[in-house]
Amino acid sequence: MTRAWLERHQIAIYFGSVAFAAIAGVAAPGTARGFDVLITPAIAVLMYVMFLQIPFLSLRAALGNRRFISALLLANFVLIPLVVWALTAQLADDKAIMIGALLVLLTPCIDYVVVFTHLGKGDSRLVLSATPILLLLQFALLPLYLSLMLGSDEALSISFAPFIEAFLFLIAVPLILAVATEALTARSRAVRAWRDIWLWLPVPAMAAVLMLVIASQVPSISRDATKLMAVLPIYALFVVLAPAAGALAARIFALPAAAARAVAFSSATRNSLVVLPLALALPPDLRTLAAATVIAQTLVELVAELIYLRAIPAMIWRHAET
């Protein structure tokens, strides 16, 4: 088995991991609590692995594409929040489902979106280089969005301490370690060998996180299936509207085809794995259903990505910058 083999077969590996985890979660629901405690450490490891893929020390050149960054930010932090606000208004009567839907739909993905962007003929390098900006902005703006969409009184009842803890443990620490690893690679053979080992792990780490997340939440999804039916049409509409919002932002900034597809994939792919710990840190009366709402979106999205691989290249067909 080689890194190239893992990368070629990663979609099959991810879907196999989800299927296995779903079966395991249904067959042995009592093990879900044990999986819960492993999710946050596993995501932290995944973040470190993903950050190692980013050439931080040469990031200035990658981020020099101002039109792409502008389109990406317009899509993810202006257009998508407007879409989410309109779609989730009908969920106001169920606070747990509303919070879960907002958590997952307002946060752009920073991990497997790179994979699907590449497979969908988008510029995955641009998405990868923009990962730190997406992470910082989504954690900075999420409390603001929640206050606006839940109402200030409802938002104040939620402790934002988990957001700070998640940012520190899931983002800041892995990011610092990855930058330090890159900085020391040229000076130390041992660090270079360490990095080379970790570069094998993006696909296995992603598969492991998917297995833990799905296995831990499938019992809740099964138990709350009737309640979750209310959010499924919203997720289905998001599947259609989100890439269109990304394509609109790309058109406003006249991006070439590959960059435009990258914006569309980023707009449509959400950060469920990273926000799940936030849902699990909610008060007891909210956390179970909110977490199930997050994972339900993941299951819908994984199926949607297979459609996007053909639909987004067809929707954004230009091959040259005008």
mmCIF file with all atom_site columns, C-alpha atoms in Angstrom, residues 1-14 17 46 49-50 53 115 198-210:
data_model
loop_
_atom_site.group_PDB
_atom_site.id
_atom_site.type_symbol
_atom_site.label_atom_id
_atom_site.label_alt_id
_atom_site.label_comp_id
_atom_site.label_asym_id
_atom_site.label_entity_id
_atom_site.label_seq_id
_atom_site.pdbx_PDB_ins_code
_atom_site.Cartn_x
_atom_site.Cartn_y
_atom_site.Cartn_z
_atom_site.occupancy
_atom_site.B_iso_or_equiv
_atom_site.pdbx_formal_charge
_atom_site.auth_seq_id
_atom_site.auth_comp_id
_atom_site.auth_asym_id
_atom_site.auth_atom_id
_atom_site.pdbx_PDB_model_num
ATOM 1  C CA . MET A 1 1   ? 0.000   0.000  0.000  1.00 0.00 ? 1   MET A CA 1
ATOM 2  C CA . THR A 1 2   ? 1.343   3.400  -1.008 1.00 0.00 ? 2   THR A CA 1
ATOM 3  C CA . ARG A 1 3   ? 0.309   6.997  -0.394 1.00 0.00 ? 3   ARG A CA 1
ATOM 4  C CA . ALA A 1 4   ? -0.756  7.185  -4.032 1.00 0.00 ? 4   ALA A CA 1
ATOM 5  C CA . TRP A 1 5   ? -2.994  4.126  -3.566 1.00 0.00 ? 5   TRP A CA 1
ATOM 6  C CA . LEU A 1 6   ? -4.608  5.657  -0.496 1.00 0.00 ? 6   LEU A CA 1
ATOM 7  C CA . GLU A 1 7   ? -5.259  8.925  -2.318 1.00 0.00 ? 7   GLU A CA 1
ATOM 8  C CA . ARG A 1 8   ? -6.730  7.159  -5.358 1.00 0.00 ? 8   ARG A CA 1
ATOM 9  C CA . HIS A 1 9   ? -9.112  5.087  -3.237 1.00 0.00 ? 9   HIS A CA 1
ATOM 10 C CA . GLN A 1 10  ? -9.885  7.578  -0.480 1.00 0.00 ? 10  GLN A CA 1
ATOM 11 C CA . ILE A 1 11  ? -13.531 8.131  -1.446 1.00 0.00 ? 11  ILE A CA 1
ATOM 12 C CA . ALA A 1 12  ? -14.206 4.385  -1.248 1.00 0.00 ? 12  ALA A CA 1
ATOM 13 C CA . ILE A 1 13  ? -12.304 4.263  2.044  1.00 0.00 ? 13  ILE A CA 1
ATOM 14 C CA . TYR A 1 14  ? -14.408 7.080  3.515  1.00 0.00 ? 14  TYR A CA 1
ATOM 15 C CA . SER A 1 17  ? -15.664 3.688  7.041  1.00 0.00 ? 17  SER A CA 1
ATOM 16 C CA . LEU A 1 46  ? -6.487  15.054 11.856 1.00 0.00 ? 46  LEU A CA 1
ATOM 17 C CA . VAL A 1 49  ? -2.083  16.007 9.592  1.00 0.00 ? 49  VAL A CA 1
ATOM 18 C CA . MET A 1 50  ? -4.036  18.398 7.370  1.00 0.00 ? 50  MET A CA 1
ATOM 19 C CA . GLN A 1 53  ? -0.016  19.558 3.909  1.00 0.00 ? 53  GLN A CA 1
ATOM 20 C CA . VAL A 1 115 ? -10.132 15.978 -1.784 1.00 0.00 ? 115 VAL A CA 1
ATOM 21 C CA . TRP A 1 198 ? 2.694   11.796 9.102  1.00 0.00 ? 198 TRP A CA 1
ATOM 22 C CA . LEU A 1 199 ? 2.278   12.600 5.409  1.00 0.00 ? 199 LEU A CA 1
ATOM 23 C CA . TRP A 1 200 ? 0.969   9.032  5.013  1.00 0.00 ? 200 TRP A CA 1
ATOM 24 C CA . LEU A 1 201 ? -1.872  9.666  7.417  1.00 0.00 ? 201 LEU A CA 1
ATOM 25 C CA . PRO A 1 202 ? -4.410  12.145 5.943  1.00 0.00 ? 202 PRO A CA 1
ATOM 26 C CA . VAL A 1 203 ? -6.631  9.403  4.510  1.00 0.00 ? 203 VAL A CA 1
ATOM 27 C CA . PRO A 1 204 ? -6.388  6.990  7.493  1.00 0.00 ? 204 PRO A CA 1
ATOM 28 C CA . ALA A 1 205 ? -6.886  9.875  9.942  1.00 0.00 ? 205 ALA A CA 1
ATOM 29 C CA . MET A 1 206 ? -9.967  11.105 8.091  1.00 0.00 ? 206 MET A CA 1
ATOM 30 C CA . ALA A 1 207 ? -11.374 7.583  7.916  1.00 0.00 ? 207 ALA A CA 1
ATOM 31 C CA . ALA A 1 208 ? -10.767 7.082  11.647 1.00 0.00 ? 208 ALA A CA 1
ATOM 32 C CA . VAL A 1 209 ? -12.518 10.357 12.545 1.00 0.00 ? 209 VAL A CA 1
ATOM 33 C CA . LEU A 1 210 ? -15.493 9.506  10.327 1.00 0.00 ? 210 LEU A CA 1
#
